[in-house]
mmCIF file of C-alpha atoms and ligand atoms in Angstrom:
data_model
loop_
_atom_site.group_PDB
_atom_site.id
_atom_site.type_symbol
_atom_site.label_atom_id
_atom_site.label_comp_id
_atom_site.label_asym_id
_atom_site.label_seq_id
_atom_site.Cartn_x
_atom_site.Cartn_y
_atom_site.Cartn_z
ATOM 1 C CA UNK A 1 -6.802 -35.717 3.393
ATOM 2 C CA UNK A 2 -8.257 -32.210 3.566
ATOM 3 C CA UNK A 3 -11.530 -31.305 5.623
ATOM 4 C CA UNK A 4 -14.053 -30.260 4.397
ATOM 5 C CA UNK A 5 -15.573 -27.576 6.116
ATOM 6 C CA UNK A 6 -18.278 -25.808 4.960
ATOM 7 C CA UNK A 7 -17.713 -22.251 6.606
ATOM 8 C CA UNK A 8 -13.808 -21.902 5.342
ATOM 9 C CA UNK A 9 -13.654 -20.610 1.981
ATOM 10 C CA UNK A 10 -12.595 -22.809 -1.233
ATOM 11 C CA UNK A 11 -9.078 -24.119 -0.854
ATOM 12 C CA UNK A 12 -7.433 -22.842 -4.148
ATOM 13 C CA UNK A 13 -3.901 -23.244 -3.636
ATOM 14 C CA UNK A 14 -1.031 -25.618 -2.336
ATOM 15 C CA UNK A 15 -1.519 -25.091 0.892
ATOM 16 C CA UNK A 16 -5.337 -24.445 2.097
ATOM 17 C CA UNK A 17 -5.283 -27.748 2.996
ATOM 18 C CA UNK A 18 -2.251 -27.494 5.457
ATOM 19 C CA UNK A 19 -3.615 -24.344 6.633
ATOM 20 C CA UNK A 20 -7.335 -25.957 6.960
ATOM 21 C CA UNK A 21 -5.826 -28.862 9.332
ATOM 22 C CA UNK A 22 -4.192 -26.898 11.293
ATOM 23 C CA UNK A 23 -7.177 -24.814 12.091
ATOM 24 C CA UNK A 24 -9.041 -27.865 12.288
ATOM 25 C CA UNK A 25 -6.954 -29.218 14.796
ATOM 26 C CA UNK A 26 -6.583 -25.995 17.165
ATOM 27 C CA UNK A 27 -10.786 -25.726 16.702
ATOM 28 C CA UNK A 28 -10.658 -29.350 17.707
ATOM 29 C CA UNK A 29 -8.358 -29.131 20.875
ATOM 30 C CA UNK A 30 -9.875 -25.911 21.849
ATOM 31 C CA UNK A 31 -13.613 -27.599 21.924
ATOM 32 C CA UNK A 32 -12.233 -30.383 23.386
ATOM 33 C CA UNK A 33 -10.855 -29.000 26.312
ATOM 34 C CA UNK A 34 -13.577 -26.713 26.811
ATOM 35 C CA UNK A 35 -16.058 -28.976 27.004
ATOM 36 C CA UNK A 36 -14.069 -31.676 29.473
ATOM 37 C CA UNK A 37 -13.640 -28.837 31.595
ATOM 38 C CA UNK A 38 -17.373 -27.451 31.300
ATOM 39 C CA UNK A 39 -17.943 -31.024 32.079
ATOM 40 C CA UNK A 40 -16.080 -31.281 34.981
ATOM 41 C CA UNK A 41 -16.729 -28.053 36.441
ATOM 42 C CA UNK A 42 -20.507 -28.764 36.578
ATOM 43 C CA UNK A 43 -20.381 -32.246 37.295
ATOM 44 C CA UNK A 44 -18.418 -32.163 40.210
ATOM 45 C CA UNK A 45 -20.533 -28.806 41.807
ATOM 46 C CA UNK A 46 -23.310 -31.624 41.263
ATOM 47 C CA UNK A 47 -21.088 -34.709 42.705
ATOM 48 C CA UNK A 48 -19.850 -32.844 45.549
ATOM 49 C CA UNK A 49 -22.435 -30.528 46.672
ATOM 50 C CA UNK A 50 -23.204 -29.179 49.992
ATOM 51 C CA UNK A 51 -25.825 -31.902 51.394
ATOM 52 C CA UNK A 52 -26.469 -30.345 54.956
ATOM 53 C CA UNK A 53 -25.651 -27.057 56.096
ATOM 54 C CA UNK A 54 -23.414 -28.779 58.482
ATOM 55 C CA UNK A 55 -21.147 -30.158 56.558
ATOM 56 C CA UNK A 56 -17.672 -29.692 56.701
ATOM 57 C CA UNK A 57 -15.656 -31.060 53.505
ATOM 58 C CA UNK A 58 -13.163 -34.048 53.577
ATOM 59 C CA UNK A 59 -9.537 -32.793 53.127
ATOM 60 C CA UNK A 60 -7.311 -34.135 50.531
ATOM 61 C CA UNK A 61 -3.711 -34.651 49.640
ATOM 62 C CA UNK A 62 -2.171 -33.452 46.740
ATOM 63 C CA UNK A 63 -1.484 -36.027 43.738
ATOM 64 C CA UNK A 64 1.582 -36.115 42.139
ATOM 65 C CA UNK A 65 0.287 -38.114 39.412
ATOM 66 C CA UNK A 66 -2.728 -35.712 38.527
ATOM 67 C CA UNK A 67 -0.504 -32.579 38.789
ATOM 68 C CA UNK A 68 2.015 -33.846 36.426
ATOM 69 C CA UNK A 69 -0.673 -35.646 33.967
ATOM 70 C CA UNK A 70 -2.292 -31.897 33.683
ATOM 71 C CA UNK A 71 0.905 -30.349 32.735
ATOM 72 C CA UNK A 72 2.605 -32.627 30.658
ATOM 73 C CA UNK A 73 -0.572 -33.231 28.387
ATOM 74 C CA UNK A 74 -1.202 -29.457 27.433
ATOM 75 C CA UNK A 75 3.068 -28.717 27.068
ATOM 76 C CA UNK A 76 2.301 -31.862 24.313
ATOM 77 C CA UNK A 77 0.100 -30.260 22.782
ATOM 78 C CA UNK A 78 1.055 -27.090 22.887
ATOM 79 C CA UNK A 79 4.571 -28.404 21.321
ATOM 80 C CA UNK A 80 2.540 -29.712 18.632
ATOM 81 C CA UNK A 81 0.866 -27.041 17.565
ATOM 82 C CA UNK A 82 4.497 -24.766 17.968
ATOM 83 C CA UNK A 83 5.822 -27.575 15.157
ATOM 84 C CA UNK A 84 3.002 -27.671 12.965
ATOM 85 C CA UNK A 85 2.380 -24.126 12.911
ATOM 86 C CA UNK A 86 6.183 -23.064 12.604
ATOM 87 C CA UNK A 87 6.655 -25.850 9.714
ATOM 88 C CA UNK A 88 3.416 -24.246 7.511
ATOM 89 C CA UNK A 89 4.539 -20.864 8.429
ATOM 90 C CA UNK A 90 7.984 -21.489 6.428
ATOM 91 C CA UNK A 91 6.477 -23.379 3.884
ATOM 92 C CA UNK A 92 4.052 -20.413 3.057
ATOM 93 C CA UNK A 93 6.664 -17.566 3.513
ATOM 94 C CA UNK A 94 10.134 -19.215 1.768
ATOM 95 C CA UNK A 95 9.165 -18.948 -1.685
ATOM 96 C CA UNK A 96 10.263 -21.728 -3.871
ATOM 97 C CA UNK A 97 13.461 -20.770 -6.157
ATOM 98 C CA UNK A 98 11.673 -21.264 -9.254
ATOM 99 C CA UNK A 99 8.491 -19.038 -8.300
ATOM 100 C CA UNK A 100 7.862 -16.563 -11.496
ATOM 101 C CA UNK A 101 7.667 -13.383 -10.014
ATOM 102 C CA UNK A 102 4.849 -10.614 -10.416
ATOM 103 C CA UNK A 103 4.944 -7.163 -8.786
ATOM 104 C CA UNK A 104 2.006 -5.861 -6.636
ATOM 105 C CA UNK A 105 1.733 -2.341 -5.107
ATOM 106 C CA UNK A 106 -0.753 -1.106 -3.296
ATOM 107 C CA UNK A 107 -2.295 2.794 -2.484
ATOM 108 C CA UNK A 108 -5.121 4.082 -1.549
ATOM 109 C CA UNK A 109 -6.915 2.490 -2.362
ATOM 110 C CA UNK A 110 -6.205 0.068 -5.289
ATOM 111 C CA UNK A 111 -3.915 -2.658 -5.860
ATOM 112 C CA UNK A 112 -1.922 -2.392 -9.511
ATOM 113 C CA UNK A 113 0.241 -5.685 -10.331
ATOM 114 C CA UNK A 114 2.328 -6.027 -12.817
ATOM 115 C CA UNK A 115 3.362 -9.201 -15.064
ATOM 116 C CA UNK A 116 6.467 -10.347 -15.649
ATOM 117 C CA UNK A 117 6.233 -9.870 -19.049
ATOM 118 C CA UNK A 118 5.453 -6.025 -18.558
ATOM 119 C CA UNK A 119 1.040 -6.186 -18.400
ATOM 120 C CA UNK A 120 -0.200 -4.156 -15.525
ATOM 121 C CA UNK A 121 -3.804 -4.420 -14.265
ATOM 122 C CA UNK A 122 -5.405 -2.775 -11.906
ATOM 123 C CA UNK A 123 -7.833 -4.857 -8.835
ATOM 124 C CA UNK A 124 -6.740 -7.727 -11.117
ATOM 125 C CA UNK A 125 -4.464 -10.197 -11.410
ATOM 126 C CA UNK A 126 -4.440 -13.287 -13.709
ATOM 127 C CA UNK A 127 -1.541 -16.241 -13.016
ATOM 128 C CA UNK A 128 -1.751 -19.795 -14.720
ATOM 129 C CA UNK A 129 -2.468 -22.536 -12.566
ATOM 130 C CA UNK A 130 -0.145 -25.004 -11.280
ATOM 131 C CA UNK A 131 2.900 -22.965 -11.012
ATOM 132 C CA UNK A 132 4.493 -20.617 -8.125
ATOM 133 C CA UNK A 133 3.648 -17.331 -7.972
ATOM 134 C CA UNK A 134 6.100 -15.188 -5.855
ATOM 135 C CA UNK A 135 4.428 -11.342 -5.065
ATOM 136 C CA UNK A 136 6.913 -8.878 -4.271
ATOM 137 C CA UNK A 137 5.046 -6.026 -2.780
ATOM 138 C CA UNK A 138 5.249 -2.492 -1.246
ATOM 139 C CA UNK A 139 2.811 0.628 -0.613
ATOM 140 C CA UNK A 140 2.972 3.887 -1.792
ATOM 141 C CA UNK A 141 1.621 5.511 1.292
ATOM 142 C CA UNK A 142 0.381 3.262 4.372
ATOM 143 C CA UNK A 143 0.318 0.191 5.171
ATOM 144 C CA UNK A 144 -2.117 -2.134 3.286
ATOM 145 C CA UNK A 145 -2.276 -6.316 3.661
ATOM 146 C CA UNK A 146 -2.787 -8.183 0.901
ATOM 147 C CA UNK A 147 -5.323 -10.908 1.267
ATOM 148 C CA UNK A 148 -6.754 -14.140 -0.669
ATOM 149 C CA UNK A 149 -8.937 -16.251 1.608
ATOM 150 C CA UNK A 150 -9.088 -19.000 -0.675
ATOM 151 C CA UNK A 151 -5.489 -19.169 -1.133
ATOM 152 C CA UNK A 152 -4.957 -19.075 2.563
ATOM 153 C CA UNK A 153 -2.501 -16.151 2.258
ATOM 154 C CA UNK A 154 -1.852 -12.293 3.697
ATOM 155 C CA UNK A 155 0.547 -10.416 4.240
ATOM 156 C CA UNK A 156 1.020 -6.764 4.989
ATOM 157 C CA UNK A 157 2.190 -4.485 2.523
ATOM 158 C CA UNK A 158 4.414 -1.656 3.574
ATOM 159 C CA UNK A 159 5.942 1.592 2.659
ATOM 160 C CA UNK A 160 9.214 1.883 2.170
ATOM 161 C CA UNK A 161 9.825 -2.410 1.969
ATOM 162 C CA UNK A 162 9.331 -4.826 0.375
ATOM 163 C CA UNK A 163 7.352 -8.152 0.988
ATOM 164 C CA UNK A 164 6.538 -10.767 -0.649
ATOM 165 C CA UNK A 165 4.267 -13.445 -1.024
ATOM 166 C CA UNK A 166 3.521 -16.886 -2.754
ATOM 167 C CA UNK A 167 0.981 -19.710 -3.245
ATOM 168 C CA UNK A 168 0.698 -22.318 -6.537
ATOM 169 C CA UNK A 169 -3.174 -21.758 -7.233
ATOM 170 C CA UNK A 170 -4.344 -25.763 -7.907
ATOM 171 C CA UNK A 171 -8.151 -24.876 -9.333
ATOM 172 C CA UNK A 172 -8.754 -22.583 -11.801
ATOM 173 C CA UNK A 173 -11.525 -19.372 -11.354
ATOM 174 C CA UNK A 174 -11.976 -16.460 -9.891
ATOM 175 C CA UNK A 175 -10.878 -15.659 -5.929
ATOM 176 C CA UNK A 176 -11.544 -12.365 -3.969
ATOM 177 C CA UNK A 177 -8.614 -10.031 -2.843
ATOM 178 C CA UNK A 178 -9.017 -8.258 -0.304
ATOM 179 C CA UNK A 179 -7.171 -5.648 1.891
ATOM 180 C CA UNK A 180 -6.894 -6.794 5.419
ATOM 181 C CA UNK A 181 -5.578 -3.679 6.761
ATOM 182 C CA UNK A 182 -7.649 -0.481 7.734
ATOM 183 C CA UNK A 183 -6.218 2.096 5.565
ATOM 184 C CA UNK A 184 -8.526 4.699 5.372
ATOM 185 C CA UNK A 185 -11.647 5.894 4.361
ATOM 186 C CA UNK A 186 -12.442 3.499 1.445
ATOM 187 C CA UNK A 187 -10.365 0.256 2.885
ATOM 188 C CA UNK A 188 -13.279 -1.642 2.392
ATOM 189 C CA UNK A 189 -13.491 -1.193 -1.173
ATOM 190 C CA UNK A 190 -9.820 -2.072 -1.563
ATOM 191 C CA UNK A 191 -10.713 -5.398 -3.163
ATOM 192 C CA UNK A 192 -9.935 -7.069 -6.468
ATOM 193 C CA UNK A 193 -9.803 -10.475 -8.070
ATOM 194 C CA UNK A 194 -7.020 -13.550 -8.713
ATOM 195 C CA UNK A 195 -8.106 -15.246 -12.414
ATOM 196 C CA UNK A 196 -6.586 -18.692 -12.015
ATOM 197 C CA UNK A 197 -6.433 -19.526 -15.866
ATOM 198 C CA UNK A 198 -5.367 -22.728 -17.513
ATOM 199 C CA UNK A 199 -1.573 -21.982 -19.119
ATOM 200 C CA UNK A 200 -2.762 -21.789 -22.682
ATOM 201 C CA UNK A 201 -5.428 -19.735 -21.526
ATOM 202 C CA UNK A 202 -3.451 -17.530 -19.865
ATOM 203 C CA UNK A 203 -0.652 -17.175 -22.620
ATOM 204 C CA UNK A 204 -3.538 -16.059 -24.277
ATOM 205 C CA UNK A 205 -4.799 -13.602 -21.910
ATOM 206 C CA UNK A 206 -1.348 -11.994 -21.855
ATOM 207 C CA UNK A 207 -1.520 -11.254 -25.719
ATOM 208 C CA UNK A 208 -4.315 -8.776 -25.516
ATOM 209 C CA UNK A 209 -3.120 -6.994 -23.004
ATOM 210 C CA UNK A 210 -1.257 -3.953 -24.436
ATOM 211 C CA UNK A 211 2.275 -3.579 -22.294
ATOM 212 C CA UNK A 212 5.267 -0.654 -22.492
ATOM 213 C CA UNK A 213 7.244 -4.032 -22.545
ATOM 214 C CA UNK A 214 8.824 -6.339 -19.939
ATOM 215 C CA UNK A 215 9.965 -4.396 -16.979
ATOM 216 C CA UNK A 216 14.033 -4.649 -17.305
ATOM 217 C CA UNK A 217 13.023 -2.585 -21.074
ATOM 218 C CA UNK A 218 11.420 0.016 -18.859
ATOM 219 C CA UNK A 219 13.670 0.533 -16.262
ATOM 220 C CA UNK A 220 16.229 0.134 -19.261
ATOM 221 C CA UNK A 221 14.872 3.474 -20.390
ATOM 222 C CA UNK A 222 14.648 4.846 -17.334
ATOM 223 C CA UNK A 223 17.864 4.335 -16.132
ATOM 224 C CA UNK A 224 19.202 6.413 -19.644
ATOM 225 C CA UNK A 225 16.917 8.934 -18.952
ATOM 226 C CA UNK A 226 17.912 9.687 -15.421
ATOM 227 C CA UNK A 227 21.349 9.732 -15.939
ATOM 228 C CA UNK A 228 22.177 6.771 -13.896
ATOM 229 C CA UNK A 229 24.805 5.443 -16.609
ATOM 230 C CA UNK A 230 26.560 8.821 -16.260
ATOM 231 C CA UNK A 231 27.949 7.708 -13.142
ATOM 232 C CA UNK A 232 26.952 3.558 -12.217
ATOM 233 C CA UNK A 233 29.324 2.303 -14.706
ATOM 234 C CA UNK A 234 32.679 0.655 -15.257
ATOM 235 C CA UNK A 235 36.146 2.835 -15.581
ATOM 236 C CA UNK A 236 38.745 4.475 -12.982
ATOM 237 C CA UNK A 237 37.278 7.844 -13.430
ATOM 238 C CA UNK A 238 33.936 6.831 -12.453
ATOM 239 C CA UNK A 239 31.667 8.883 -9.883
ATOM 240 C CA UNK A 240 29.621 5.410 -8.333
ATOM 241 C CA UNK A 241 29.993 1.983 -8.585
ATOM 242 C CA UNK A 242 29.350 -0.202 -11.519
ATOM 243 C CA UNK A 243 26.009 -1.950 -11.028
ATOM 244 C CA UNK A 244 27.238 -5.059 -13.331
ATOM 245 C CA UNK A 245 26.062 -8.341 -11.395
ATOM 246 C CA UNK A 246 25.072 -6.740 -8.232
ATOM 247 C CA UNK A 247 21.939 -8.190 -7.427
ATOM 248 C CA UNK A 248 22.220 -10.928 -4.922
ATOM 249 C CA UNK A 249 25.855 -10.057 -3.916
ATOM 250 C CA UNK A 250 26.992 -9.099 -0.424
ATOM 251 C CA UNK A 251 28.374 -5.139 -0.724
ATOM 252 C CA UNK A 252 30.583 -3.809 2.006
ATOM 253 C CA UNK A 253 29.667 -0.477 3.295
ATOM 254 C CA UNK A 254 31.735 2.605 4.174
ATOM 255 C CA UNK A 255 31.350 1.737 8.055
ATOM 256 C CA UNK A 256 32.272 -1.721 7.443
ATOM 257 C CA UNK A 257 29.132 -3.745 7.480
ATOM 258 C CA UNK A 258 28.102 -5.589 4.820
ATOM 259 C CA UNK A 259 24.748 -5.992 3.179
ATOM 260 C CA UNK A 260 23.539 -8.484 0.649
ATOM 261 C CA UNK A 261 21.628 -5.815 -2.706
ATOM 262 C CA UNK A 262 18.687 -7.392 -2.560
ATOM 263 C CA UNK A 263 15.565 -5.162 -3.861
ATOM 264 C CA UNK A 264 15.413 -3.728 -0.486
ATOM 265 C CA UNK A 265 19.069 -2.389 -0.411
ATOM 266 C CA UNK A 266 18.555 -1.065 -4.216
ATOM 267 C CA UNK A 267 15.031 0.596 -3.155
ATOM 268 C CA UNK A 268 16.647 2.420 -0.222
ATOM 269 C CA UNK A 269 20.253 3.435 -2.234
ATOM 270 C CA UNK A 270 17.900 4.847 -4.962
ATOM 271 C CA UNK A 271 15.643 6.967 -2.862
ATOM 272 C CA UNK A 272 18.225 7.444 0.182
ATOM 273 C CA UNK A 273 21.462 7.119 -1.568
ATOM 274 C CA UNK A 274 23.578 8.113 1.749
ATOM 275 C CA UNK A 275 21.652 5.326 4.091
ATOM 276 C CA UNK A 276 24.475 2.878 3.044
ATOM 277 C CA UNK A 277 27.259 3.851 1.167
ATOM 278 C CA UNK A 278 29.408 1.146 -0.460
ATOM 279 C CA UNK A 279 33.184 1.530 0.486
ATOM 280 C CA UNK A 280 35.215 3.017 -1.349
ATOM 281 C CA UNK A 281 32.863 5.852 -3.176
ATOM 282 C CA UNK A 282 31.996 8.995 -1.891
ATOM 283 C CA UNK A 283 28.000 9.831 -0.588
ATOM 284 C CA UNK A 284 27.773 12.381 -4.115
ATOM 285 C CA UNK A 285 24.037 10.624 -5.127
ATOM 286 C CA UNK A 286 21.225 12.679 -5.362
ATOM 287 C CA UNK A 287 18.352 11.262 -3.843
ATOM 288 C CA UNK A 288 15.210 10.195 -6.211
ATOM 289 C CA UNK A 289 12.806 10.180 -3.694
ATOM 290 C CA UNK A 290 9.850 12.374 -5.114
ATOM 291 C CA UNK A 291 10.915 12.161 -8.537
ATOM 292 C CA UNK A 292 9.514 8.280 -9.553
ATOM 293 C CA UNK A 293 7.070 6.287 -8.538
ATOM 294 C CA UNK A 294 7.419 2.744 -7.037
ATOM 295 C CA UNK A 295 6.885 0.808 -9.452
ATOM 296 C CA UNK A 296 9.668 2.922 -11.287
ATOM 297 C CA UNK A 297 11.853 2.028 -8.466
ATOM 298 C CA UNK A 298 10.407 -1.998 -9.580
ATOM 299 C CA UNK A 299 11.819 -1.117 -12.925
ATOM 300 C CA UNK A 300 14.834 0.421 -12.099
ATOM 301 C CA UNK A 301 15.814 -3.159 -10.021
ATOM 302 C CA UNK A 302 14.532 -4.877 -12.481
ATOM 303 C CA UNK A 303 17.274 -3.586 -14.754
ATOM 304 C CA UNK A 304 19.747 -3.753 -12.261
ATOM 305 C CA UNK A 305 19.329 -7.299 -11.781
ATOM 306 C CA UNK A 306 19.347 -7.890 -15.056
ATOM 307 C CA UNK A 307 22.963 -6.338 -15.584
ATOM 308 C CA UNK A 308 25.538 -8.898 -16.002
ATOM 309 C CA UNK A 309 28.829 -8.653 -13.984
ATOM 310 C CA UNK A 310 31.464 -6.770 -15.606
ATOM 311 C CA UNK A 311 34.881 -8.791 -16.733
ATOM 312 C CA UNK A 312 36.694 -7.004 -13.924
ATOM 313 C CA UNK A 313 34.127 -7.953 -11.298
ATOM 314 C CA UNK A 314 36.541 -9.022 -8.976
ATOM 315 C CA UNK A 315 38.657 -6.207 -8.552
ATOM 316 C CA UNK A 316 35.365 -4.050 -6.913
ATOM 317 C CA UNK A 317 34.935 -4.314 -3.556
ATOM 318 C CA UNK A 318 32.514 -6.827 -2.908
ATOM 319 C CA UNK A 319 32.415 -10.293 -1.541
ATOM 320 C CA UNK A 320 30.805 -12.824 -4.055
ATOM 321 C CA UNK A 321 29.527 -15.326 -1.369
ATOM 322 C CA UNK A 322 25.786 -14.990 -0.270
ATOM 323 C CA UNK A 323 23.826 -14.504 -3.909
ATOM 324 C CA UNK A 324 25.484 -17.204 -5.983
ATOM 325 C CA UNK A 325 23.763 -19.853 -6.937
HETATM 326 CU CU1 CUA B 1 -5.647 -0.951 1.818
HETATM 327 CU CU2 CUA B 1 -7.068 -1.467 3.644
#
């Protein structure tokens, strides 16, 4: 049974509420205690004032029992609060495997998302109620946090990685975004909107927004048009590794770790092909850093994960455990 309270903002997703008690509870403890000791502190200056200037005050022995009772009752709570918190903090940060996933990137000082189905928008983003929404986020300059207060979510978003993000929105309407990150001169007007729609609604929506076509076509294109096929593909006289069913796989590396390509690893090996080199292939990649934006780099893995795995997957060195599902 949420609280509530008037001075949070509306809860809007799957887990305000969660986030709400929590608060509710530290406010509560914290106000507690403050007051029992405020209590205490003047009540016994009153109790055991100086009567007579003579006075000398009684001496005492320690107690055991009060010692341990003061201890034992904050570790309690303290554990508590260590539980509960750590138990909403995975729930909000492990996305849910079925979470449709949008693409936000943020600069200064706007935030442009991008459907799954292709639509950008810019300050805006619309998602149909009810169902997961994973972010997956970056910068393209400094660091920027993205924010929805009546979602009960933030996190920062950073050059150079990705993060991500996801709530289920549970009312439809229309919730603030901010940026909760000072990032320069016009931070403050980094701010946007979430449109929770109904599904119809939002099928809808999608239909009059003109798109360049889901993201895998455009990094499809891409991927022609930078020569990436010239080399990434299948064949002994090939100059890089086929890319067929990479995503999600654990690669080993010309120093003999191993990394699983996630869209991290396939951000950095575009735009800093020698940072890990798979085994096997020599560091002959020129690096694209400069040359496309990020959310070309979000089209470019988009592609790449869409590539199946070749019929002689198993003969290239890589290790199939860690991505299958
Ligand atoms: Cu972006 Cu503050």
């Amino acid at each position: 049974m949420p609280f509530k309270i008037p001075f949070l903002p509306e809860q809007a997703s799957s887990f305000a509420g969660d986030v709400d008690n929590l608060t509710f509870f530290l406010v509560g403890m914290a106000t507690f205690f403050t007051v029992l000791i405020a209590v205490m502190v003047i009540g016994f200056a009153i109790r055991y004032r100086r009567r007579s200037p003579d006075e000398v005050g009684a001496s005492f022995d320690n107690s055991a029992l009060l010692e341990i009772t003061w201890t034992v009752i904050p570790l309690v709570v303290v554990l508590i609060t260590f539980v509960w918190g750590a138990r909403v903090y995975f729930r909000i940060y492990r996305p849910p495997a079925d979470a449709v996933q949008y693409y936000v990137t943020g600069k200064q000082w706007m935030w442009k998302t991008q459907h799954p189905t292709g639509q950008r928008e810019i300050n805006e983003l619309h998602v149909p109620v009810g169902r997961p929404v994973k972010l997956l986020m970056t910068s393209e300059d400094v660091i920027h946090s993205f924010f929805v207060p009546a979602f009960r979510v933030k996190a920062d978003v950073v050059p150079g990685r990705y993060t991500s993000l996801w709530f289920t929105p549970t009312k439809t309407g229309r919730y603030h975004l901010f940026c909760a990150e000072y990032c320069g001169a016009e931070h403050s007007r980094m701010i946007g909107w979430i449109t929770v729609q109904e599904p119809e609604e939002y099928q809808a929506w999608l239909q009059t927004v003109p798109t360049l076509g889901v993201p895998t076509a455009a990094g499809e294109r891409l991927y022609a048009q930078l020569g990436c096929n010239t080399c990434h593909r299948a064949g002994a006289d090939a100059k890089g590794p086929d890319l067929g069913g990479l995503f999600g796989r654990a690669v080993t590396l010309a120093d003999g770790q191993t990394v699983v390509a996630d869209e991290t690893y396939l951000r950095e090996s575009i735009l800093r092909p020698g940072a890990k080199v798979v085994a096997g292939w020599q560091p002959v990649m020129p690096s694209f850093q400069g040359q496309i934006s990020e959310e070309n780099v979000l089209e470019l893995i988009n592609y790449i994960k869409s590539l199946p795995a070749a019929e002689s997957a198993a003969a290239t060195p890589v290790s199939l455990e860690g991505g299958r599902r």
